[in-house]
mmCIF file of C-alpha atoms in Angstrom:
data_model
loop_
_atom_site.group_PDB
_atom_site.id
_atom_site.type_symbol
_atom_site.label_atom_id
_atom_site.label_comp_id
_atom_site.label_asym_id
_atom_site.label_seq_id
_atom_site.Cartn_x
_atom_site.Cartn_y
_atom_site.Cartn_z
ATOM 1 C CA TRP A 8 21.897 -35.172 5.438
ATOM 2 C CA ARG A 9 21.761 -31.593 4.266
ATOM 3 C CA ASP A 10 17.879 -32.018 3.639
ATOM 4 C CA LYS A 11 17.648 -33.003 7.178
ATOM 5 C CA GLU A 12 19.925 -29.873 8.415
ATOM 6 C CA ARG A 13 17.391 -27.576 6.563
ATOM 7 C CA LEU A 14 14.240 -28.997 8.199
ATOM 8 C CA SER A 15 15.880 -28.698 11.344
ATOM 9 C CA GLU A 16 16.539 -25.101 10.509
ATOM 10 C CA ASN A 17 12.998 -24.305 9.024
ATOM 11 C CA LEU A 18 11.461 -25.673 12.026
ATOM 12 C CA ALA A 19 13.202 -23.362 14.484
ATOM 13 C CA ASP A 20 12.206 -20.768 12.538
ATOM 14 C CA ILE A 21 8.854 -21.880 12.562
ATOM 15 C CA SER A 22 8.807 -22.343 16.334
ATOM 16 C CA HIS A 23 10.185 -18.467 16.645
ATOM 17 C CA GLN A 24 7.681 -16.781 14.190
ATOM 18 C CA ILE A 25 4.703 -18.744 15.659
ATOM 19 C CA LYS A 26 5.415 -17.832 19.018
ATOM 20 C CA THR A 27 5.634 -13.954 18.012
ATOM 21 C CA TYR A 28 2.214 -14.440 16.317
ATOM 22 C CA VAL A 29 0.637 -16.382 19.230
ATOM 23 C CA THR A 30 2.242 -13.700 21.738
ATOM 24 C CA ALA A 31 0.413 -10.480 19.971
ATOM 25 C CA ILE A 32 -2.561 -12.434 19.833
ATOM 26 C CA SER A 33 -2.535 -13.379 23.427
ATOM 27 C CA LEU A 34 -1.606 -9.933 24.346
ATOM 28 C CA ARG A 35 -4.924 -8.737 21.817
ATOM 29 C CA LEU A 36 -7.286 -11.027 23.839
ATOM 30 C CA SER A 37 -6.404 -9.815 27.305
ATOM 31 C CA LEU A 38 -7.222 -6.196 26.178
ATOM 32 C CA LYS A 39 -10.308 -7.133 23.883
ATOM 33 C CA GLU A 40 -13.056 -4.558 24.629
ATOM 34 C CA ASN A 41 -15.011 -4.039 21.049
ATOM 35 C CA MET A 42 -15.775 -5.641 17.872
ATOM 36 C CA GLU A 43 -12.982 -3.651 16.225
ATOM 37 C CA GLU A 44 -10.671 -5.825 18.188
ATOM 38 C CA GLY A 45 -11.784 -9.055 16.889
ATOM 39 C CA GLU A 46 -11.248 -8.111 13.421
ATOM 40 C CA VAL A 47 -7.470 -7.296 14.284
ATOM 41 C CA LEU A 48 -7.098 -10.544 15.901
ATOM 42 C CA LYS A 49 -8.922 -12.314 12.635
ATOM 43 C CA LYS A 50 -6.278 -10.368 10.878
ATOM 44 C CA GLN A 51 -3.352 -11.720 13.103
ATOM 45 C CA LEU A 52 -4.791 -15.284 12.694
ATOM 46 C CA ALA A 53 -4.873 -14.888 9.254
ATOM 47 C CA GLY A 54 -1.222 -13.783 9.284
ATOM 48 C CA LEU A 55 -0.332 -17.020 11.237
ATOM 49 C CA ASN A 56 -2.044 -19.594 8.971
ATOM 50 C CA GLN A 57 -0.160 -17.800 5.962
ATOM 51 C CA LEU A 58 3.314 -17.977 7.835
ATOM 52 C CA VAL A 59 2.558 -21.395 8.178
ATOM 53 C CA GLU A 60 1.666 -22.703 4.628
ATOM 54 C CA HIS A 61 4.838 -20.695 3.448
ATOM 55 C CA LEU A 62 7.120 -22.284 5.829
ATOM 56 C CA LEU A 63 5.509 -25.589 4.439
ATOM 57 C CA THR A 64 5.919 -24.637 1.100
ATOM 58 C CA LEU A 65 9.430 -23.848 1.481
ATOM 59 C CA SER A 66 10.107 -27.208 3.319
ATOM 60 C CA ARG A 67 8.352 -29.289 0.405
ATOM 61 C CA ILE A 68 10.900 -27.411 -2.240
ATOM 62 C CA ASP A 69 14.069 -27.697 0.378
ATOM 63 C CA ALA A 70 13.151 -31.774 0.167
ATOM 64 C CA GLY A 71 12.445 -32.015 -3.530
ATOM 65 C CA VAL A 72 8.755 -32.961 -3.359
ATOM 66 C CA LEU A 73 7.247 -29.919 -4.835
ATOM 67 C CA VAL A 74 5.796 -30.804 -8.073
ATOM 68 C CA LEU A 75 5.022 -27.942 -10.527
ATOM 69 C CA GLU A 76 2.742 -28.496 -13.992
ATOM 70 C CA LYS A 77 4.575 -27.459 -17.206
ATOM 71 C CA LYS A 78 1.551 -25.944 -19.143
ATOM 72 C CA PRO A 79 1.187 -22.428 -21.123
ATOM 73 C CA VAL A 80 0.784 -19.511 -18.460
ATOM 74 C CA ASP A 81 -1.095 -16.326 -20.052
ATOM 75 C CA VAL A 82 0.547 -13.917 -17.838
ATOM 76 C CA TYR A 83 -2.530 -11.104 -17.880
ATOM 77 C CA THR A 84 -4.355 -13.936 -16.657
ATOM 78 C CA LEU A 85 -2.090 -14.635 -14.008
ATOM 79 C CA LEU A 86 -1.620 -11.132 -13.193
ATOM 80 C CA SER A 87 -5.169 -10.598 -12.850
ATOM 81 C CA LEU A 88 -5.651 -13.369 -10.535
ATOM 82 C CA SER A 89 -3.091 -12.014 -8.486
ATOM 83 C CA SER A 90 -4.211 -8.867 -8.322
ATOM 84 C CA GLU A 91 -7.864 -10.223 -7.298
ATOM 85 C CA LEU A 92 -6.313 -11.890 -4.447
ATOM 86 C CA ALA A 93 -4.444 -8.578 -2.966
ATOM 87 C CA GLN A 94 -7.622 -6.433 -3.218
ATOM 88 C CA GLU A 95 -8.034 -6.752 0.642
ATOM 89 C CA ILE A 96 -4.737 -5.015 1.323
ATOM 90 C CA LEU A 97 -4.928 -2.945 -1.886
ATOM 91 C CA LEU A 98 -8.386 -1.321 -1.035
ATOM 92 C CA GLU A 99 -7.187 -0.486 2.489
ATOM 93 C CA ARG A 100 -4.396 1.732 1.208
ATOM 94 C CA GLY A 101 -6.451 2.884 -1.828
ATOM 95 C CA GLN A 102 -4.206 1.356 -4.247
ATOM 96 C CA LYS A 103 -4.243 0.074 -7.777
ATOM 97 C CA VAL A 104 -2.100 -2.293 -9.892
ATOM 98 C CA GLU A 105 -2.100 -0.846 -13.469
ATOM 99 C CA LEU A 106 -2.111 -3.897 -15.896
ATOM 100 C CA PRO A 107 -1.620 -2.398 -19.662
ATOM 101 C CA ASN A 108 -3.104 -4.348 -22.434
ATOM 102 C CA HIS A 109 0.147 -5.731 -23.624
ATOM 103 C CA PRO A 110 0.249 -8.341 -26.618
ATOM 104 C CA GLN A 111 -0.472 -11.627 -25.044
ATOM 105 C CA THR A 112 2.648 -13.069 -23.572
ATOM 106 C CA VAL A 113 2.754 -16.938 -22.519
ATOM 107 C CA PHE A 114 5.477 -19.277 -20.776
ATOM 108 C CA SER A 115 5.486 -22.686 -19.578
ATOM 109 C CA GLY A 116 4.779 -22.844 -16.045
ATOM 110 C CA ASP A 117 2.058 -23.826 -13.210
ATOM 111 C CA LEU A 118 -0.731 -20.984 -12.857
ATOM 112 C CA ASP A 119 -1.467 -21.860 -9.244
ATOM 113 C CA TRP A 120 1.873 -21.395 -7.885
ATOM 114 C CA SER A 121 2.993 -18.593 -9.978
ATOM 115 C CA VAL A 122 0.117 -16.996 -8.584
ATOM 116 C CA GLU A 123 1.245 -17.587 -4.907
ATOM 117 C CA ALA A 124 4.882 -15.727 -6.102
ATOM 118 C CA PHE A 125 3.028 -12.839 -7.939
ATOM 119 C CA LEU A 126 0.852 -12.185 -5.021
ATOM 120 C CA ASN A 127 3.989 -11.873 -2.718
ATOM 121 C CA LEU A 128 5.547 -9.495 -5.100
ATOM 122 C CA ILE A 129 2.589 -7.479 -5.145
ATOM 123 C CA LYS A 130 2.134 -7.577 -1.741
ATOM 124 C CA ASN A 131 5.845 -6.447 -1.002
ATOM 125 C CA CYS A 132 4.864 -3.467 -3.430
ATOM 126 C CA ALA A 133 1.535 -2.545 -1.507
ATOM 127 C CA GLU A 134 3.869 -2.433 1.496
ATOM 128 C CA HIS A 135 6.287 0.146 0.261
ATOM 129 C CA THR A 136 4.022 2.180 -1.606
ATOM 130 C CA PRO A 137 2.440 5.150 -0.042
ATOM 131 C CA ALA A 138 -1.520 5.109 0.408
ATOM 132 C CA GLY A 139 -3.845 5.958 -2.959
ATOM 133 C CA GLY A 140 -0.371 5.088 -4.456
ATOM 134 C CA GLN A 141 -0.204 2.855 -8.188
ATOM 135 C CA ILE A 142 1.879 -0.482 -8.511
ATOM 136 C CA ARG A 143 3.057 -0.695 -12.051
ATOM 137 C CA VAL A 144 3.571 -3.851 -13.957
ATOM 138 C CA ARG A 145 4.817 -4.429 -17.678
ATOM 139 C CA TRP A 146 5.707 -7.749 -19.396
ATOM 140 C CA GLN A 147 7.555 -8.472 -22.705
ATOM 141 C CA GLU A 148 9.043 -11.808 -24.642
ATOM 142 C CA ASN A 149 11.674 -12.655 -26.859
ATOM 143 C CA PRO A 150 12.978 -15.496 -28.271
ATOM 144 C CA LEU A 151 15.074 -16.153 -24.743
ATOM 145 C CA TYR A 152 12.473 -15.576 -22.169
ATOM 146 C CA ALA A 153 9.192 -14.064 -21.463
ATOM 147 C CA GLU A 154 10.040 -10.717 -18.607
ATOM 148 C CA ILE A 155 7.403 -9.316 -16.454
ATOM 149 C CA ARG A 156 8.571 -6.274 -14.236
ATOM 150 C CA PHE A 157 7.035 -4.935 -11.133
ATOM 151 C CA THR A 158 7.452 -1.239 -9.949
ATOM 152 C CA ASP A 159 6.383 0.076 -6.351
ATOM 153 C CA GLY A 160 5.553 3.639 -5.489
ATOM 154 C CA GLY A 161 8.022 3.780 -3.039
ATOM 155 C CA LYS A 162 11.518 5.185 -2.474
ATOM 156 C CA GLY A 163 13.502 2.315 -3.461
ATOM 157 C CA PHE A 164 15.448 -0.110 -1.592
ATOM 158 C CA HIS A 165 18.343 0.770 0.871
ATOM 159 C CA LYS A 166 21.458 -0.272 -0.709
ATOM 160 C CA LYS A 167 22.202 -2.485 2.164
ATOM 161 C CA ASP A 168 19.157 -4.506 1.875
ATOM 162 C CA LEU A 169 19.466 -5.517 -1.909
ATOM 163 C CA PRO A 170 21.851 -8.404 -1.430
ATOM 164 C CA HIS A 171 19.730 -9.952 1.080
ATOM 165 C CA LEU A 172 16.081 -9.399 -0.025
ATOM 166 C CA PHE A 173 15.459 -12.853 -0.955
ATOM 167 C CA GLU A 174 17.021 -14.380 2.070
ATOM 168 C CA ARG A 175 14.581 -16.194 4.433
ATOM 169 C CA PHE A 176 13.384 -14.088 7.163
ATOM 170 C CA TYR A 177 15.187 -10.900 5.987
ATOM 171 C CA ARG A 178 13.313 -8.056 7.179
ATOM 172 C CA GLY A 179 14.708 -4.669 5.370
ATOM 173 C CA GLU A 180 14.300 -0.968 6.254
ATOM 174 C CA GLY A 181 10.696 -0.133 5.959
ATOM 175 C CA ALA A 182 9.706 -3.591 6.620
ATOM 176 C CA GLN A 183 5.996 -4.018 7.970
ATOM 177 C CA LYS A 184 6.231 -4.736 11.546
ATOM 178 C CA ASP A 185 4.159 -7.878 10.933
ATOM 179 C CA SER A 186 6.152 -9.083 8.076
ATOM 180 C CA ALA A 187 7.716 -12.458 8.724
ATOM 181 C CA GLY A 188 10.403 -11.832 5.780
ATOM 182 C CA ILE A 189 9.628 -15.211 3.602
ATOM 183 C CA GLY A 190 7.421 -13.922 0.907
ATOM 184 C CA LEU A 191 10.324 -12.917 -1.507
ATOM 185 C CA ALA A 192 12.167 -15.990 -0.918
ATOM 186 C CA LEU A 193 9.149 -18.185 -1.591
ATOM 187 C CA ALA A 194 8.520 -16.231 -4.632
ATOM 188 C CA LYS A 195 12.015 -16.835 -5.616
ATOM 189 C CA LEU A 196 11.964 -20.158 -5.282
ATOM 190 C CA ILE A 197 8.800 -20.915 -6.965
ATOM 191 C CA ALA A 198 10.272 -19.109 -10.014
ATOM 192 C CA GLU A 199 13.627 -20.967 -10.258
ATOM 193 C CA GLN A 200 11.245 -24.428 -10.054
ATOM 194 C CA GLN A 201 9.524 -23.111 -13.222
ATOM 195 C CA ASN A 202 13.235 -22.440 -15.211
ATOM 196 C CA GLY A 203 12.808 -18.803 -13.702
ATOM 197 C CA GLN A 204 14.821 -15.960 -12.419
ATOM 198 C CA LEU A 205 13.669 -13.208 -9.848
ATOM 199 C CA TYR A 206 15.915 -9.932 -9.422
ATOM 200 C CA ALA A 207 15.539 -6.716 -7.244
ATOM 201 C CA GLU A 208 16.327 -3.151 -8.558
ATOM 202 C CA ASN A 209 16.121 0.225 -8.050
ATOM 203 C CA THR A 210 14.429 1.819 -11.366
ATOM 204 C CA LEU A 211 15.936 4.948 -12.631
ATOM 205 C CA ASP A 212 12.918 6.715 -11.553
ATOM 206 C CA GLY A 213 13.941 6.016 -7.882
ATOM 207 C CA HIS A 214 11.498 3.448 -6.654
ATOM 208 C CA ALA A 215 11.874 -0.283 -6.198
ATOM 209 C CA GLY A 216 11.148 -2.868 -8.728
ATOM 210 C CA PHE A 217 11.568 -6.865 -9.468
ATOM 211 C CA ILE A 218 12.078 -8.323 -12.354
ATOM 212 C CA LEU A 219 10.951 -11.962 -13.390
ATOM 213 C CA ARG A 220 12.061 -13.739 -16.349
ATOM 214 C CA PHE A 221 10.467 -17.153 -17.131
ATOM 215 C CA TYR A 222 13.365 -18.650 -19.646
ATOM 216 C CA ARG A 223 11.972 -20.913 -22.607
#
C-alpha cells in the first residue's frame, strides 16, 4: 500500500513539474523571433526529458525494482566520466573540476548509476560556484569505507536549507529558477542502493560541500 501511495505522490509531482516546463516552452514559442530562442527551447526540452528520467528512476527505487551491479568501481574513472558529462554546463560558466592524482581508490558498486549520482553533485556545485570558479574533489579510503568529498566555490549552504537538501523537490536559497529539486535526492538514493551515505556540510573555509562514503 505504501508503494502505491508513493507512486501516486510521484505522479502528482511529475504532473506539476511537467506543466511548469510546458508552460515555459509555450511562452517561448509564442515569442520566438530568432535562432537564439530555438537554442533556449532545446535546453528547456532537454531539462524536461531529464526531469522525466529522474522521476522514473525515483519510482523504480521506491518500488524496489532498480537493480544495480556490484563490481569494482575506480573513483578517478568515475569522476572523469562524470566531469565529461558536465562539460557543457562547466564551459558555459568557465568552471573547472579539479581532480588531483590520488592513489587508486575502488569501491563495490555500479559505474553507470554512480556516474548519474556524481553528475548531479557536480551540477549542484556548478550552480553555486561563481563564473570562472573551481569545484574541488578529494577522495581517500580506509578499512571501513571509500570517501569522496566535493567542495564548490560558493558561499556555503544556508543553515535553514541543510536539513532539507536531500528532500524531493526542495529548492533552497540560491537555487536555479529551472531547478526541479530532484538531483540531490536522486544522488542520495543511488548512494544508499550501493551501501553508501551522502551528507552535506559547510566547510571550514566557508564553502558548500558534499561527503559521499561507500562502506566496505
